[in-house]
Tab-separated table of C-alpha atoms and ligand atoms in Angstrom:
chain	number	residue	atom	x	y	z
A	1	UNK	CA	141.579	134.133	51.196
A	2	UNK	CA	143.765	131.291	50.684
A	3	UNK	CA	145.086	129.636	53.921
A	4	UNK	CA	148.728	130.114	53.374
A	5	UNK	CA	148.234	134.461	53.206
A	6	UNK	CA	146.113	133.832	56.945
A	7	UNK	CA	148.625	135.336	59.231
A	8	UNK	CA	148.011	132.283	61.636
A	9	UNK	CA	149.744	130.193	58.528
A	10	UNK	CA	152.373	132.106	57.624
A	11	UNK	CA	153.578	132.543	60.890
A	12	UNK	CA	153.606	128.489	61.399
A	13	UNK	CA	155.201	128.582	57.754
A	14	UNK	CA	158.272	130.810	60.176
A	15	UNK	CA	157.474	134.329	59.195
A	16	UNK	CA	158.394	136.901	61.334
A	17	UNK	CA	155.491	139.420	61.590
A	18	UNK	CA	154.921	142.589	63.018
A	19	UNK	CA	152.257	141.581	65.067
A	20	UNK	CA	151.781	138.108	66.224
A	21	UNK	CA	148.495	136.168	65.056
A	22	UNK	CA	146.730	135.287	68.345
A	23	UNK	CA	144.267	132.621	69.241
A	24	UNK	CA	143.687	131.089	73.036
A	25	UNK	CA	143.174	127.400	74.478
A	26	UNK	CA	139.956	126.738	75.271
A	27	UNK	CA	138.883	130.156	73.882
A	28	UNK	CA	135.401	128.433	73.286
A	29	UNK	CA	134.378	127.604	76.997
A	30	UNK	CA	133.003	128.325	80.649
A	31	UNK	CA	134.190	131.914	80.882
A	32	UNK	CA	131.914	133.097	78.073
A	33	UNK	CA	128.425	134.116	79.050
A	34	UNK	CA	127.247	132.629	75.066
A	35	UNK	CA	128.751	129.288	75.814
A	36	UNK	CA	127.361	128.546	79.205
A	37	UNK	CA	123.951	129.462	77.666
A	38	UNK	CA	124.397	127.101	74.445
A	39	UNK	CA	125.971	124.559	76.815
A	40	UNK	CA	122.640	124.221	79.340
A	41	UNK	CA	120.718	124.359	75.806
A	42	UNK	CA	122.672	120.911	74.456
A	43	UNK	CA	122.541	119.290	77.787
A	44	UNK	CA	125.722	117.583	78.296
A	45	UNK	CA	128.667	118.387	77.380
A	46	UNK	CA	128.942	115.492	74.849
A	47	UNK	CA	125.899	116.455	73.468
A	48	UNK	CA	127.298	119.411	72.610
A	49	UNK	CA	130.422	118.063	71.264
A	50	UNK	CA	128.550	115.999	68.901
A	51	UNK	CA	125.637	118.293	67.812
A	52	UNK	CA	126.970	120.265	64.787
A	53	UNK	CA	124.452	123.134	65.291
A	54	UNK	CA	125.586	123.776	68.916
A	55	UNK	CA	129.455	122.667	68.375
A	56	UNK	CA	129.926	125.160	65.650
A	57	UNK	CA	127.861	128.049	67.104
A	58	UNK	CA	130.501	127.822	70.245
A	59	UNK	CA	133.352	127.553	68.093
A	60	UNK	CA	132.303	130.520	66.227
A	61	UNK	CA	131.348	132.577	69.519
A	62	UNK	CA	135.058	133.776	70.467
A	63	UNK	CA	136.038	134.698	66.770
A	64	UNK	CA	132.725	137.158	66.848
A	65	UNK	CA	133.720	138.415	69.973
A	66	UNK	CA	137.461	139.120	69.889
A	67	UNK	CA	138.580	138.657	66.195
A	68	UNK	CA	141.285	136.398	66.760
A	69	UNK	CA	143.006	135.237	64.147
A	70	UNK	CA	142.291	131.081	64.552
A	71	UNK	CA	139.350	129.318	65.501
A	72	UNK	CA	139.750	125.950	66.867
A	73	UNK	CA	137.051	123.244	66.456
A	74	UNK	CA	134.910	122.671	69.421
A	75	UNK	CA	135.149	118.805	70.371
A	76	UNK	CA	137.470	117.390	73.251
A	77	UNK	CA	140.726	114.641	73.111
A	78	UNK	CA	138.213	111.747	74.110
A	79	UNK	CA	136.204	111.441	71.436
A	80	UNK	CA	139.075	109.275	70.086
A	81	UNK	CA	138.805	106.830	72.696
A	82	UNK	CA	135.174	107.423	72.807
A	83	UNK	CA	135.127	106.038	68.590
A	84	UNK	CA	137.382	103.343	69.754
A	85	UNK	CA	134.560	101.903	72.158
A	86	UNK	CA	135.452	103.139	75.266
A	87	UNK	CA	132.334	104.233	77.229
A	88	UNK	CA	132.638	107.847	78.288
A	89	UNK	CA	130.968	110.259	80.561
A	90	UNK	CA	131.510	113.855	82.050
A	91	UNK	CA	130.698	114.036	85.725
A	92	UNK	CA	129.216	117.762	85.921
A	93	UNK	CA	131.687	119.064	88.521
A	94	UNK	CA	134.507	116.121	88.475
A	95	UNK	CA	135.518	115.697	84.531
A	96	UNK	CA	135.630	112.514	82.813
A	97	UNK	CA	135.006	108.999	83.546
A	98	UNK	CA	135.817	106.089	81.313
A	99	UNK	CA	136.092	102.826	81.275
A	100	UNK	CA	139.428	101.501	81.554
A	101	UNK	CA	142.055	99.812	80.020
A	102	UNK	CA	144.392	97.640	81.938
A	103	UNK	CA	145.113	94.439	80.767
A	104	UNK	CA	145.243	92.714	76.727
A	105	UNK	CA	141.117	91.455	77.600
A	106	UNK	CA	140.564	95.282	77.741
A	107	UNK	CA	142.192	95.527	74.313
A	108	UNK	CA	140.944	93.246	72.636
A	109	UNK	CA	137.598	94.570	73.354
A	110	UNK	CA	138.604	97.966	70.922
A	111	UNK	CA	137.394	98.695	68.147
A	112	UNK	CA	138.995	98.478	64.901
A	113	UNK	CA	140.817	101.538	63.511
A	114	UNK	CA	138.182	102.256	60.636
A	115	UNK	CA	135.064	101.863	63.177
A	116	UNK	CA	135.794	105.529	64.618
A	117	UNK	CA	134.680	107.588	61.606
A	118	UNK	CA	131.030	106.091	62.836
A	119	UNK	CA	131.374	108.076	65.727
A	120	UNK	CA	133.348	110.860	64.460
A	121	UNK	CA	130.727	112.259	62.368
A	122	UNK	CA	128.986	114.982	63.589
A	123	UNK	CA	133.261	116.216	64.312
A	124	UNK	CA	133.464	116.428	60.451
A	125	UNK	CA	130.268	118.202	60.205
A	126	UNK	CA	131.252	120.622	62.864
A	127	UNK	CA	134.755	121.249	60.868
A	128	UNK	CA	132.477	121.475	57.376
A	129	UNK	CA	130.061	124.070	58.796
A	130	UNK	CA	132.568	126.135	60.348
A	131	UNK	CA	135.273	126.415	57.680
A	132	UNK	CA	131.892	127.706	55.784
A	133	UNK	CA	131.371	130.751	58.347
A	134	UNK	CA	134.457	131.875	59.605
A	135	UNK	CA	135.493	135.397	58.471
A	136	UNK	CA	137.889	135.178	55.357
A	137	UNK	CA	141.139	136.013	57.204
A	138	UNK	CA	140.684	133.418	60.178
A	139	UNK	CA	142.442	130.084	60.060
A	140	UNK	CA	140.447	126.696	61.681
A	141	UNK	CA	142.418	124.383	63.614
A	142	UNK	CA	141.230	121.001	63.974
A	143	UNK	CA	142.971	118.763	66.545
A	144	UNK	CA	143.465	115.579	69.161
A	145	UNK	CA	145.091	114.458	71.379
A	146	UNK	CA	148.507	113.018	71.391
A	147	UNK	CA	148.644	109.029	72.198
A	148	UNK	CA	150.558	109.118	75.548
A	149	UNK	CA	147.830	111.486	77.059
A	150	UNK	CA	145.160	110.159	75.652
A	151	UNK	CA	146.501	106.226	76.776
A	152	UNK	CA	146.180	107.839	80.151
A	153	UNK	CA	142.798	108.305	80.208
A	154	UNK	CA	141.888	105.591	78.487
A	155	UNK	CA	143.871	103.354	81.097
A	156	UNK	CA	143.003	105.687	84.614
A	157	UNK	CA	139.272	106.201	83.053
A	158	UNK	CA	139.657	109.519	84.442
A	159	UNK	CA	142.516	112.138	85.317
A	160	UNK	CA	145.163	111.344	87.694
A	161	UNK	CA	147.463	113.877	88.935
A	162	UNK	CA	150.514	111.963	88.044
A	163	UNK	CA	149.492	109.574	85.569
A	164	UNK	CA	150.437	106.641	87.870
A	165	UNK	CA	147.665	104.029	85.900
A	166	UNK	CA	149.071	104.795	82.621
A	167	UNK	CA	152.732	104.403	83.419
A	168	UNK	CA	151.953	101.250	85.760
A	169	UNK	CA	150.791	99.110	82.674
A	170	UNK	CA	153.919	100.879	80.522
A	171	UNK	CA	156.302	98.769	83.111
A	172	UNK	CA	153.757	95.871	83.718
A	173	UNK	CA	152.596	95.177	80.441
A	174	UNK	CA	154.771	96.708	77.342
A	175	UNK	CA	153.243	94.784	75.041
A	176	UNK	CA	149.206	95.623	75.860
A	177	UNK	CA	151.036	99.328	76.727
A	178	UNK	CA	152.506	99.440	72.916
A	179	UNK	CA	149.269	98.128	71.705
A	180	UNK	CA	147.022	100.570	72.923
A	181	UNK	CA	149.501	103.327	71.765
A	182	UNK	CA	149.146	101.857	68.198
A	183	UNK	CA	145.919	101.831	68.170
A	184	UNK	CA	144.935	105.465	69.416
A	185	UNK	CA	148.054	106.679	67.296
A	186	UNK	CA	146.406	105.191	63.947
A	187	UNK	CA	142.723	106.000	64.941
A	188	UNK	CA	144.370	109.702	65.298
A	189	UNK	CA	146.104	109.838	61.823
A	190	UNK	CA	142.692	108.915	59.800
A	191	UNK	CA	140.650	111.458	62.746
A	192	UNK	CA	143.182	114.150	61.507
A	193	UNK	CA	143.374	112.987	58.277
A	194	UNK	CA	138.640	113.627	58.104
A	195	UNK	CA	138.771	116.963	59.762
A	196	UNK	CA	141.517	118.115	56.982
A	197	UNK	CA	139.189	117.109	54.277
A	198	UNK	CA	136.447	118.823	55.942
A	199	UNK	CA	138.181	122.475	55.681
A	200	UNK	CA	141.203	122.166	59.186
A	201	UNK	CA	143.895	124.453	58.081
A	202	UNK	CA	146.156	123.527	60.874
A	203	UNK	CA	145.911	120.332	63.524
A	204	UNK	CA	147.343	120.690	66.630
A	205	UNK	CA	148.284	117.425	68.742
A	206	UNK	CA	147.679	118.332	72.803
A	207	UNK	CA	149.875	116.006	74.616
A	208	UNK	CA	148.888	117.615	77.948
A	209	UNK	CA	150.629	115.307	80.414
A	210	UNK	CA	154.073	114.732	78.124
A	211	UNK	CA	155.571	116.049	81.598
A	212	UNK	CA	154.594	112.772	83.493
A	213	UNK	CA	156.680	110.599	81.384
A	214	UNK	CA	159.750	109.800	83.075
A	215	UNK	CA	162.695	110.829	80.945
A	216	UNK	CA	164.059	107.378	79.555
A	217	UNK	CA	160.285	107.198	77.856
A	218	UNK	CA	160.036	110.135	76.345
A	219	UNK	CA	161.342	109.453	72.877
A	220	UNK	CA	159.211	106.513	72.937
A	221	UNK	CA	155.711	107.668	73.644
A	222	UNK	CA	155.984	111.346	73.646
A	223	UNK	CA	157.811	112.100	70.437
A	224	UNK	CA	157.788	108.434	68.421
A	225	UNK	CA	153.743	108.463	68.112
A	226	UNK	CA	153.819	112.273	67.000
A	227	UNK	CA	156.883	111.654	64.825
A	228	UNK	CA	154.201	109.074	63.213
A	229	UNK	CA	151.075	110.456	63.299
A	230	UNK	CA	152.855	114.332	61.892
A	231	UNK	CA	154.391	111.875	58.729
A	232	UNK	CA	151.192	110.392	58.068
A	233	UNK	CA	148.934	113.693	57.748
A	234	UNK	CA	151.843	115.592	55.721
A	235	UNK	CA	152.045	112.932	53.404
A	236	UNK	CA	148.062	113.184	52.864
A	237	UNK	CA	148.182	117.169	52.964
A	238	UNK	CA	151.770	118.372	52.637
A	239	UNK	CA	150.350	121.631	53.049
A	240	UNK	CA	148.598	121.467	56.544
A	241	UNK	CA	150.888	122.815	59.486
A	242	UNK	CA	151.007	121.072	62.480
A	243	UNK	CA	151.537	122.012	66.141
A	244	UNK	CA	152.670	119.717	68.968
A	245	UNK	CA	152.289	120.974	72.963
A	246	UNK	CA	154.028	118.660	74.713
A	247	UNK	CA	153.326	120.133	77.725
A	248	UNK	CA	155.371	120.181	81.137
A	249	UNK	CA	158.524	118.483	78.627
A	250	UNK	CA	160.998	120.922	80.148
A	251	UNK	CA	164.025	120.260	78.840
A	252	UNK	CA	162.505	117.526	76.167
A	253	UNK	CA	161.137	120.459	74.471
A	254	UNK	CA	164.444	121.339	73.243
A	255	UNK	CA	164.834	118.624	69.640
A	256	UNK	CA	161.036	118.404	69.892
A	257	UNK	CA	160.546	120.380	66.730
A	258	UNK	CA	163.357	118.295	64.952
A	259	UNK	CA	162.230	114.825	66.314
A	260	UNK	CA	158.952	114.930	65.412
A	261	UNK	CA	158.808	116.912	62.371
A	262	UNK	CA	155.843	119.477	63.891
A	263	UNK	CA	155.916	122.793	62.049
A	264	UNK	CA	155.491	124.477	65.769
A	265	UNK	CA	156.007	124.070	69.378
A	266	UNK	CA	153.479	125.069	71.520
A	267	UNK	CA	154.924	126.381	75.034
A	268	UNK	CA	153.445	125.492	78.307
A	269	UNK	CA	153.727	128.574	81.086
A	270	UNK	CA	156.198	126.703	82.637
A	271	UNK	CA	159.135	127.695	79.950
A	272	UNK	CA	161.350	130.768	79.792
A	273	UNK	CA	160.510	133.174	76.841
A	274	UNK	CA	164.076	133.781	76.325
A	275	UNK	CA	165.402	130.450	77.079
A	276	UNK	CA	162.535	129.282	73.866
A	277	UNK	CA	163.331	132.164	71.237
A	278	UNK	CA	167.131	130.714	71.533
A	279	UNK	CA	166.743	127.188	71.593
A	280	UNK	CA	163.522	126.578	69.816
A	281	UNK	CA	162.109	129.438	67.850
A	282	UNK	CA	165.880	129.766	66.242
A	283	UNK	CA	164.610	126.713	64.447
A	284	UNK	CA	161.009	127.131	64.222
A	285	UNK	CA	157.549	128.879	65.026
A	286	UNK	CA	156.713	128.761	68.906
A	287	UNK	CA	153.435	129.100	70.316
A	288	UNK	CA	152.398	130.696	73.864
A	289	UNK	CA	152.825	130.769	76.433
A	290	UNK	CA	151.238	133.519	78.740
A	291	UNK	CA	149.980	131.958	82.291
A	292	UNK	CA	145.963	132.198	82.116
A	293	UNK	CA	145.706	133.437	85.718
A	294	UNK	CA	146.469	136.721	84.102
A	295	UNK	CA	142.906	136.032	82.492
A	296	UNK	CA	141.306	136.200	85.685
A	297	UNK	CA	143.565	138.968	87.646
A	298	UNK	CA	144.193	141.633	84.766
A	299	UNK	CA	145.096	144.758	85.418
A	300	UNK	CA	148.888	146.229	85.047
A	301	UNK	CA	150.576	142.510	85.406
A	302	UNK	CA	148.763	141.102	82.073
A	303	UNK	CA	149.544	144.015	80.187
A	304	UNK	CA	152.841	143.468	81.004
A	305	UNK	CA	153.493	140.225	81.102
A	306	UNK	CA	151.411	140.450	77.391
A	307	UNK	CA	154.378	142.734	75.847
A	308	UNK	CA	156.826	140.982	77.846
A	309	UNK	CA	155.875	137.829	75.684
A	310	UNK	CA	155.283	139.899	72.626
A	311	UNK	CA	158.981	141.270	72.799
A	312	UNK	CA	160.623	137.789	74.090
A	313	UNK	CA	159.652	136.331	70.702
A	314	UNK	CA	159.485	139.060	68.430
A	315	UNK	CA	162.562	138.132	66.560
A	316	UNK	CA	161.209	134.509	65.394
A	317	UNK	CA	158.414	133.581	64.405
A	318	UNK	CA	155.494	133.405	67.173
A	319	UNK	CA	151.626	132.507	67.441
A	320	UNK	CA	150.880	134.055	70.727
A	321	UNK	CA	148.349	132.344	73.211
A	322	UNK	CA	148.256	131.382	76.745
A	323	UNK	CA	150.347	128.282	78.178
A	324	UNK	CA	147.728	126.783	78.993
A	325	UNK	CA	143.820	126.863	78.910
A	326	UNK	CA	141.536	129.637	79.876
A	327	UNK	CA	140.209	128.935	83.133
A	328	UNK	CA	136.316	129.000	83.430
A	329	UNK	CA	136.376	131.783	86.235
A	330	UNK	CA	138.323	134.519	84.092
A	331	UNK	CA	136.804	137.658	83.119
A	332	UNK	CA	135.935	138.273	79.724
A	333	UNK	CA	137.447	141.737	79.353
A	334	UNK	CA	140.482	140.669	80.153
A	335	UNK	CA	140.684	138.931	76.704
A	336	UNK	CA	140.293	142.620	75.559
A	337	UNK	CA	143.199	144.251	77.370
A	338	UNK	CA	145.256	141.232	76.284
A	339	UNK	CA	144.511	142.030	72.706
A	340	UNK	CA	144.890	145.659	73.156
A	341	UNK	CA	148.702	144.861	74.566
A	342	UNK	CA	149.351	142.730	71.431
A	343	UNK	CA	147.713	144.560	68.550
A	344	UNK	CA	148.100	147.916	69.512
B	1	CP3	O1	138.268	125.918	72.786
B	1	CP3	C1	138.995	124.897	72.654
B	1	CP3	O2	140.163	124.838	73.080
B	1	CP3	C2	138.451	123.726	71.848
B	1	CP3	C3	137.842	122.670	72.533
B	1	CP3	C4	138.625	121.767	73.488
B	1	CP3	C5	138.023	121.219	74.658
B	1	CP3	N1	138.874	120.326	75.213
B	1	CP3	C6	136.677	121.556	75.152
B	1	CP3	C7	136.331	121.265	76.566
B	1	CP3	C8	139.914	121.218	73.404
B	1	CP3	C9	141.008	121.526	72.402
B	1	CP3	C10	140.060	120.300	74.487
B	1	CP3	C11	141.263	119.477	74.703
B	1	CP3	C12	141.345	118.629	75.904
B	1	CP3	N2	140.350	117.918	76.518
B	1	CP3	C13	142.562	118.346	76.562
B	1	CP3	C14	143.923	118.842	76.148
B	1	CP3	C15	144.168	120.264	76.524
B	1	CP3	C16	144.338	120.517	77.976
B	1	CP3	O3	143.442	121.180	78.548
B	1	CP3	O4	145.358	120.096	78.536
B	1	CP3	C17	142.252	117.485	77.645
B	1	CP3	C18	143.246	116.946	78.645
B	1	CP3	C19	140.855	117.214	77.587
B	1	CP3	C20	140.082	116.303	78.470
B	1	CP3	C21	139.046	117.027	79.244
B	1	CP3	N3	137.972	117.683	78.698
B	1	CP3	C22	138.979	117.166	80.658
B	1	CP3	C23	139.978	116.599	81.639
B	1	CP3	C24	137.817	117.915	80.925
B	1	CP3	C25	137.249	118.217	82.285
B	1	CP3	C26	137.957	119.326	82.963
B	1	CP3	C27	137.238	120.637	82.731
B	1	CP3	O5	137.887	121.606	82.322
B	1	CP3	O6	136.019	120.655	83.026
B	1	CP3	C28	137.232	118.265	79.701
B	1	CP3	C29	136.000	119.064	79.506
B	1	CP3	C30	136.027	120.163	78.498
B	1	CP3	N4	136.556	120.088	77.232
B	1	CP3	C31	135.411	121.439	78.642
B	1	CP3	C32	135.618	122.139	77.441
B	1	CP3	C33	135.119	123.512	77.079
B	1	CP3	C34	134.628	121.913	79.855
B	1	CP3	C35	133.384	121.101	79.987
B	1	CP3	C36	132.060	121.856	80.084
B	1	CP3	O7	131.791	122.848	79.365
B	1	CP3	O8	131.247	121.379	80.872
């Protein structure tokens, strides 16, 4: 099937359909018996990111169980600073640990921009092998991470709860600050740019911690670098839809769409349903945004709080998913009653 008749497409491409496509964040992970059992198999959870066998076995493992209607590729936002030369770690337990950026030394120990496909790889493989399995009607997403959150963990070298690092050197050094946002912004367009060519349908930038930027920066890092990186890709592959989640931008999610150019808005579980289909999805398609404790609770609240979100956005176009990532202690069959309140 052509990409642009998979339902995941034309609803980015702002069809209204009867029944939303559906996909979930982090619908390859912890909660799923298959993972956890491919996951001890690779060993660490970067071996796993960057073996192609075991990357594109757990991307494939949702889509055989549920049928949704997108895959996304199994890899994670710090590759990209990873490629760069960062040295990265997962602490089993804790999450990542990098090493840091904080000063223009730091920088100027990066890598160049063109260095990254080196370590990118096995990504592209992962993409390749994939788009070649997938059942005919399900799109593949590809993705990274948007520049401002992936600055912060390349400056914290791990995750802070309120980005403090990251916006420290933004005041105390703009110009290493600017840099480093140039850098990870270009290494992203040619990243984006590989996993197209490899057989992504869609990209989707995760700007997870957009809400930490204080409001007089958001134009600058949250929606300038996307603004960039979204020109750059449709330029290469007019074609390709792209999503942006800037996530926790409250009221910055209104113009989003417009500012950047992104063919869709992902929605964090934060926003109002109603408030969205007015002031975004009456200018393009929305993504979300149910709140994935319902993943682990169940019962009467997700199947209503699943139509609720259903009927909310059923005038506009809508990709429905959770606002948010599936949390490693949800149950499984939950996923099931979700998709029995969407699809019928
Ligand atoms: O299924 C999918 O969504 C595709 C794969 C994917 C992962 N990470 C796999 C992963 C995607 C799209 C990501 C994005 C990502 N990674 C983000 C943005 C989205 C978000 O959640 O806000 C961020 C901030 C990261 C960075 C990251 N990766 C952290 C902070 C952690 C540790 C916290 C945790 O959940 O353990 C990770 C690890 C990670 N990435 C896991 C998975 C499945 C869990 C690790 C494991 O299996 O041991």
């Amino acid at each position: 099937m052509a990409a642009a008749d998979k339902l995941m497409i034309r609803a980015l491409a702002g069809e209204v359909l009867p029944v939303p496509p559906v996909w979930m964040m982090r619908q390859a992970g912890r909660y799923l018996p298959e993972y956890r059992a491919v996951r001890a198999d690779a060993g660490s959870f970067l071996d796993l990111c960057y073996n192609p066998d075991f990357a594109a076995e757990v991307t494939l493992q949702p889509i055989r169980r549920y049928g949704f209607d997108a895959a996304i590729i199994f890899a994670d936002i710090l590759l990209v600073p990873q490629a760069l030369g960062a040295d990265l770690t997962f602490v089993q337990g804790e999450g990542p640990r990098l090493s840091t950026v904080t000063s223009a030394e730091d920088f100027a120990r990066l890598g160049p921009v063109e260095a990254v496909h080196d370590t990118l790889g096995p990504v592209y493989e992962t993409v390749r092998r994939v788009a070649g399995a997938l059942p005919k009607e399900t799109a593949l997403i590809g993705f990274a991470g948007a520049p401002w959150t992936v600055a912060t963990y390349m400056i914290a070298g791990r995750g802070t709860p309120d980005q403090g690092p990251a916006r420290r050197l933004m005041y105390g050094d703009r110009t290493t600050f600017d840099a480093l946002i140039d850098r990870i912004t270009d290494a992203t367009i040619v990243y984006l740019i590989k996993q197209i060519e490899a057989g992504a349908e869609v990209v989707k930038l995760f700007d997870s911690w957009a809400g930490a930027l204080p409001g007089l920066e958001f134009g600058r890092y949250a929606v300038e670098p996307v603004r960039r990186i979204v020109a750059a890709v449709r330029e290469a592959h007019p074609a390709v839809p792209v999503i942006g989640f800037p996530r926790g931008a409250g009221g910055n999610y209104a113009g989003f769409a417009e500012q950047t150019g992104v063919n869709a808005v992902a929605l964090d579980t934060s926003v109002d349903p109603v408030w969205a289909a007015r002031e975004i999805q009456s200018k393009c398609c929305v993504q979300g945004n149910l709140d994935p404790l319902h993943m682990v609770l169940g019962g009467e609240a997700l199947v209503t709080a699943t139509k609720q979100t259903v009927e909310a956005f059923s005038a506009g176009p809508h990709v429905f998913n959770l606002g948010h990532g599936i949390t490693p202690d949800a149950d499984p069959a939950n996923v099931d009653v979700m998709l029995r309140a969407i699809r019928g």
